[in-house]
N, CA, C and O atoms as a printed pandas DataFrame, in Angstrom:
     atom_number atom_name residue_name chain_id  residue_number  x_coord  y_coord  z_coord
0              1         N          UNK        A               1  117.136   73.824   81.499
1              2        CA          UNK        A               1  117.987   74.975   81.757
2              3         C          UNK        A               1  119.333   74.464   82.300
3              4         O          UNK        A               1  119.367   73.645   83.219
4              5         N          UNK        A               2  120.421   74.949   81.729
5              6        CA          UNK        A               2  121.746   74.547   82.199
6              7         C          UNK        A               2  122.084   75.278   83.494
7              8         O          UNK        A               2  121.404   76.233   83.870
8              9         N          UNK        A               3  123.130   74.829   84.171
9             10        CA          UNK        A               3  123.562   75.508   85.403
10            11         C          UNK        A               3  123.978   76.944   85.125
11            12         O          UNK        A               3  123.666   77.844   85.904
12            13         N          UNK        A               4  124.684   77.165   84.012
13            14        CA          UNK        A               4  125.117   78.526   83.666
14            15         C          UNK        A               4  123.898   79.417   83.426
15            16         O          UNK        A               4  123.873   80.560   83.883
16            17         N          UNK        A               5  122.896   78.913   82.721
17            18        CA          UNK        A               5  121.672   79.694   82.489
18            19         C          UNK        A               5  120.980   80.031   83.803
19            20         O          UNK        A               5  120.496   81.149   83.979
20            21         N          UNK        A               6  120.928   79.061   84.738
21            22        CA          UNK        A               6  120.322   79.311   86.049
22            23         C          UNK        A               6  121.091   80.391   86.799
23            24         O          UNK        A               6  120.498   81.288   87.399
24            25         N          UNK        A               7  122.413   80.297   86.757
25            26        CA          UNK        A               7  123.241   81.273   87.475
26            27         C          UNK        A               7  123.069   82.674   86.893
27            28         O          UNK        A               7  122.984   83.651   87.636
28            29         N          UNK        A               8  123.017   82.768   85.584
29            30        CA          UNK        A               8  122.820   84.078   84.949
30            31         C          UNK        A               8  121.439   84.623   85.298
31            32         O          UNK        A               8  121.282   85.824   85.516
32            33         N          UNK        A               9  120.438   83.746   85.350
33            34        CA          UNK        A               9  119.086   84.172   85.749
34            35         C          UNK        A               9  119.087   84.666   87.191
35            36         O          UNK        A               9  118.352   85.593   87.531
36            37         N          UNK        A              10  119.912   84.049   88.044
37            38        CA          UNK        A              10  120.028   84.461   89.448
38            39         C          UNK        A              10  120.820   85.754   89.614
39            40         O          UNK        A              10  120.885   86.298   90.717
40            41         N          UNK        A              11  121.430   86.260   88.523
41            42        CA          UNK        A              11  122.115   87.544   88.596
42            43         C          UNK        A              11  123.613   87.511   88.406
43            44         O          UNK        A              11  124.249   88.563   88.354
44            45         N          UNK        A              12  124.198   86.321   88.299
45            46        CA          UNK        A              12  125.647   86.244   88.095
46            47         C          UNK        A              12  126.002   86.713   86.690
47            48         O          UNK        A              12  125.401   86.256   85.717
48            49         N          UNK        A              13  126.978   87.627   86.570
49            50        CA          UNK        A              13  127.381   88.095   85.243
50            51         C          UNK        A              13  128.211   87.062   84.499
51            52         O          UNK        A              13  128.853   86.201   85.101
52            53         N          UNK        A              14  128.183   87.168   83.172
53            54        CA          UNK        A              14  128.938   86.254   82.317
54            55         C          UNK        A              14  130.437   86.543   82.385
55            56         O          UNK        A              14  131.247   85.619   82.454
56            57         N          UNK        A              15  130.806   87.831   82.364
57            58        CA          UNK        A              15  132.218   88.222   82.383
58            59         C          UNK        A              15  132.406   89.333   83.405
59            60         O          UNK        A              15  131.636   90.293   83.441
60            61         N          UNK        A              16  133.431   89.197   84.231
61            62        CA          UNK        A              16  133.773   90.230   85.213
62            63         C          UNK        A              16  135.242   90.609   85.057
63            64         O          UNK        A              16  136.034   89.872   84.470
64            65         N          UNK        A              17  135.583   91.769   85.593
65            66        CA          UNK        A              17  136.992   92.137   85.739
66            67         C          UNK        A              17  137.246   92.045   87.237
67            68         O          UNK        A              17  136.789   92.883   88.015
68            69         N          UNK        A              18  137.984   91.010   87.626
69            70        CA          UNK        A              18  138.132   90.696   89.037
70            71         C          UNK        A              18  139.551   90.772   89.525
71            72         O          UNK        A              18  140.248   91.760   89.293
72            73         N          UNK        A              19  139.974   89.746   90.192
73            74        CA          UNK        A              19  141.272   89.673   90.863
74            75         C          UNK        A              19  142.401   90.198   89.980
75            76         O          UNK        A              19  142.634   89.683   88.887
76            77         N          UNK        A              20  143.089   91.212   90.455
77            78        CA          UNK        A              20  144.228   91.760   89.737
78            79         C          UNK        A              20  143.866   92.476   88.456
79            80         O          UNK        A              20  144.747   92.758   87.644
80            81         N          UNK        A              21  142.584   92.783   88.247
81            82        CA          UNK        A              21  142.150   93.469   87.039
82            83         C          UNK        A              21  142.018   92.573   85.828
83            84         O          UNK        A              21  141.871   93.064   84.709
84            85         N          UNK        A              22  142.069   91.265   86.032
85            86        CA          UNK        A              22  141.944   90.310   84.927
86            87         C          UNK        A              22  140.478   90.015   84.627
87            88         O          UNK        A              22  139.627   90.050   85.516
88            89         N          UNK        A              23  140.203   89.728   83.367
89            90        CA          UNK        A              23  138.864   89.280   82.977
90            91         C          UNK        A              23  138.679   87.825   83.400
91            92         O          UNK        A              23  139.590   87.003   83.303
92            93         N          UNK        A              24  137.470   87.540   83.870
93            94        CA          UNK        A              24  137.133   86.180   84.272
94            95         C          UNK        A              24  135.778   85.826   83.688
95            96         O          UNK        A              24  134.889   86.672   83.578
96            97         N          UNK        A              25  135.636   84.568   83.318
97            98        CA          UNK        A              25  134.435   84.088   82.639
98            99         C          UNK        A              25  133.703   83.069   83.510
99           100         O          UNK        A              25  134.318   82.161   84.070
100          101         N          UNK        A              26  132.390   83.229   83.617
101          102        CA          UNK        A              26  131.560   82.319   84.399
102          103         C          UNK        A              26  131.695   80.906   83.849
103          104         O          UNK        A              26  131.494   80.664   82.659
104          105         N          UNK        A              27  132.042   79.970   84.746
105          106        CA          UNK        A              27  132.320   78.607   84.292
106          107         C          UNK        A              27  131.382   77.571   84.897
107          108         O          UNK        A              27  130.890   76.692   84.189
108          109         N          UNK        A              28  131.128   77.669   86.213
109          110        CA          UNK        A              28  130.343   76.626   86.884
110          111         C          UNK        A              28  129.918   77.143   88.247
111          112         O          UNK        A              28  130.121   78.314   88.568
112          113         N          UNK        A              29  129.324   76.259   89.052
113          114        CA          UNK        A              29  128.916   76.643   90.405
114          115         C          UNK        A              29  129.538   75.731   91.444
115          116         O          UNK        A              29  129.788   74.552   91.194
116          117         N          UNK        A              30  129.784   76.304   92.625
117          118        CA          UNK        A              30  130.309   75.573   93.771
118          119         C          UNK        A              30  129.197   75.499   94.818
119          120         O          UNK        A              30  128.899   76.508   95.457
120          121         N          UNK        A              31  128.574   74.328   95.012
121          122        CA          UNK        A              31  127.524   74.209   96.025
122          123         C          UNK        A              31  128.077   74.466   97.429
123          124         O          UNK        A              31  129.191   74.057   97.756
124          125         N          UNK        A              32  127.279   75.152   98.249
125          126        CA          UNK        A              32  127.683   75.466   99.626
126          127         C          UNK        A              32  126.822   74.750  100.652
127          128         O          UNK        A              32  127.155   74.755  101.837
128          129         N          UNK        A              33  125.745   74.147  100.238
129          130        CA          UNK        A              33  124.832   73.489  101.169
130          131         C          UNK        A              33  123.594   74.342  101.378
131          132         O          UNK        A              33  123.642   75.565  101.252
132          133         N          UNK        A              34  122.514   73.707  101.688
133          134        CA          UNK        A              34  121.263   74.418  101.921
134          135         C          UNK        A              34  120.730   75.118  100.684
135          136         O          UNK        A              34  119.913   76.033  100.791
136          137         N          UNK        A              35  121.186   74.695   99.506
137          138        CA          UNK        A              35  120.726   75.307   98.267
138          139         C          UNK        A              35  121.534   76.527   97.843
139          140         O          UNK        A              35  121.333   77.048   96.746
140          141         N          UNK        A              36  122.449   76.992   98.698
141          142        CA          UNK        A              36  123.292   78.136   98.350
142          143         C          UNK        A              36  124.451   77.690   97.477
143          144         O          UNK        A              36  124.827   76.518   97.471
144          145         N          UNK        A              37  125.010   78.638   96.741
145          146        CA          UNK        A              37  126.168   78.340   95.907
146          147         C          UNK        A              37  126.942   79.614   95.604
147          148         O          UNK        A              37  126.437   80.722   95.780
148          149         N          UNK        A              38  128.159   79.439   95.152
149          150        CA          UNK        A              38  128.995   80.526   94.651
150          151         C          UNK        A              38  129.343   80.194   93.207
151          152         O          UNK        A              38  129.313   79.034   92.795
152          153         N          UNK        A              39  129.675   81.231   92.450
153          154        CA          UNK        A              39  130.063   81.020   91.059
154          155         C          UNK        A              39  131.552   80.719   90.966
155          156         O          UNK        A              39  132.357   81.243   91.737
156          157         N          UNK        A              40  131.899   79.879   90.023
157          158        CA          UNK        A              40  133.300   79.618   89.701
158          159         C          UNK        A              40  133.601   80.391   88.425
159          160         O          UNK        A              40  132.956   80.198   87.395
160          161         N          UNK        A              41  134.601   81.276   88.516
161          162        CA          UNK        A              41  135.030   82.063   87.362
162          163         C          UNK        A              41  136.407   81.607   86.920
163          164         O          UNK        A              41  137.264   81.284   87.743
164          165         N          UNK        A              42  136.606   81.585   85.624
165          166        CA          UNK        A              42  137.879   81.169   85.027
166          167         C          UNK        A              42  138.707   82.409   84.702
167          168         O          UNK        A              42  138.319   83.234   83.874
168          169         N          UNK        A              43  139.858   82.525   85.372
169          170        CA          UNK        A              43  140.838   83.588   85.130
170          171         C          UNK        A              43  141.953   83.026   84.260
171          172         O          UNK        A              43  142.060   81.809   84.103
172          173         N          UNK        A              44  142.790   83.901   83.690
173          174        CA          UNK        A              44  143.913   83.403   82.883
174          175         C          UNK        A              44  144.804   82.410   83.636
175          176         O          UNK        A              44  145.339   81.487   83.022
176          177         N          UNK        A              45  144.974   82.579   84.944
177          178        CA          UNK        A              45  145.853   81.704   85.712
178          179         C          UNK        A              45  145.167   80.577   86.454
179          180         O          UNK        A              45  145.833   79.792   87.129
180          181         N          UNK        A              46  143.844   80.476   86.346
181          182        CA          UNK        A              46  143.127   79.431   87.061
182          183         C          UNK        A              46  141.715   79.861   87.409
183          184         O          UNK        A              46  141.199   80.833   86.857
184          185         N          UNK        A              47  141.094   79.135   88.322
185          186        CA          UNK        A              47  139.710   79.375   88.698
186          187         C          UNK        A              47  139.608   79.944   90.103
187          188         O          UNK        A              47  140.491   79.751   90.939
188          189         N          UNK        A              48  138.486   80.665   90.350
189          190        CA          UNK        A              48  138.248   81.265   91.661
190          191         C          UNK        A              48  136.742   81.332   91.898
191          192         O          UNK        A              48  135.974   81.576   90.968
192          193         N          UNK        A              49  136.323   81.116   93.136
193          194        CA          UNK        A              49  134.906   81.218   93.503
194          195         C          UNK        A              49  134.604   82.623   93.999
195          196         O          UNK        A              49  135.387   83.218   94.739
196          197         N          UNK        A              50  133.446   83.148   93.576
197          198        CA          UNK        A              50  132.989   84.465   94.015
198          199         C          UNK        A              50  131.497   84.404   94.317
199          200         O          UNK        A              50  130.736   83.743   93.612
200          201         N          UNK        A              51  131.090   85.099   95.371
201          202        CA          UNK        A              51  129.662   85.243   95.651
202          203         C          UNK        A              51  129.118   86.412   94.840
203          204         O          UNK        A              51  129.880   87.268   94.391
204          205         N          UNK        A              52  127.824   86.447   94.656
205          206        CA          UNK        A              52  127.191   87.529   93.917
206          207         C          UNK        A              52  127.407   88.857   94.644
207          208         O          UNK        A              52  127.633   89.886   94.007
208          209         N          UNK        A              53  127.340   88.835   95.964
209          210        CA          UNK        A              53  127.545   90.048   96.747
210          211         C          UNK        A              53  128.956   90.602   96.556
211          212         O          UNK        A              53  129.136   91.810   96.406
212          213         N          UNK        A              54  129.946   89.727   96.561
213          214        CA          UNK        A              54  131.330   90.135   96.353
214          215         C          UNK        A              54  131.500   90.759   94.966
215          216         O          UNK        A              54  132.161   91.788   94.824
216          217         N          UNK        A              55  130.917   90.149   93.966
217          218        CA          UNK        A              55  131.014   90.658   92.600
218          219         C          UNK        A              55  130.406   92.048   92.508
219          220         O          UNK        A              55  131.003   92.951   91.922
220          221         N          UNK        A              56  129.222   92.227   93.084
221          222        CA          UNK        A              56  128.528   93.505   93.002
222          223         C          UNK        A              56  129.281   94.612   93.743
223          224         O          UNK        A              56  129.238   95.769   93.323
224          225         N          UNK        A              57  129.963   94.280   94.825
225          226        CA          UNK        A              57  130.670   95.283   95.631
226          227         C          UNK        A              57  132.084   95.578   95.142
227          228         O          UNK        A              57  132.543   96.716   95.235
228          229         N          UNK        A              58  132.772   94.578   94.629
229          230        CA          UNK        A              58  134.215   94.697   94.421
230          231         C          UNK        A              58  134.689   94.653   92.977
231          232         O          UNK        A              58  135.807   95.080   92.692
232          233         N          UNK        A              59  133.885   94.156   92.072
233          234        CA          UNK        A              59  134.372   93.910   90.714
234          235         C          UNK        A              59  133.594   94.701   89.675
235          236         O          UNK        A              59  132.458   95.112   89.910
236          237         N          UNK        A              60  134.213   94.906   88.538
237          238        CA          UNK        A              60  133.553   95.534   87.407
238          239         C          UNK        A              60  132.863   94.452   86.583
239          240         O          UNK        A              60  133.465   93.430   86.255
240          241         N          UNK        A              61  131.605   94.686   86.256
241          242        CA          UNK        A              61  130.865   93.742   85.421
242          243         C          UNK        A              61  131.092   94.139   83.966
243          244         O          UNK        A              61  130.723   95.237   83.549
244          245         N          UNK        A              62  131.696   93.245   83.205
245          246        CA          UNK        A              62  131.988   93.491   81.793
246          247         C          UNK        A              62  130.790   93.118   80.931
247          248         O          UNK        A              62  130.415   93.864   80.026
248          249         N          UNK        A              63  130.190   91.965   81.210
249          250        CA          UNK        A              63  129.001   91.523   80.471
250          251         C          UNK        A              63  128.060   90.818   81.427
251          252         O          UNK        A              63  128.421   89.823   82.055
252          253         N          UNK        A              64  126.857   91.340   81.528
253          254        CA          UNK        A              64  125.862   90.745   82.411
254          255         C          UNK        A              64  125.317   89.498   81.755
255          256         O          UNK        A              64  124.456   88.827   82.325
């Protein structure tokens, strides 16, 4: 199983509408220690880390 497949299984969406209303695509993970991690999403202007909780509360999920 790839990291992206694991993240999607954990609930991270493939595509979100996030910062500034831009679409962002799941790219990789940022380890936080203790087995925790955040997702790295690719926006048109660069990359940004988001937690699953932040995504669920603040962003529109375009594709799960």
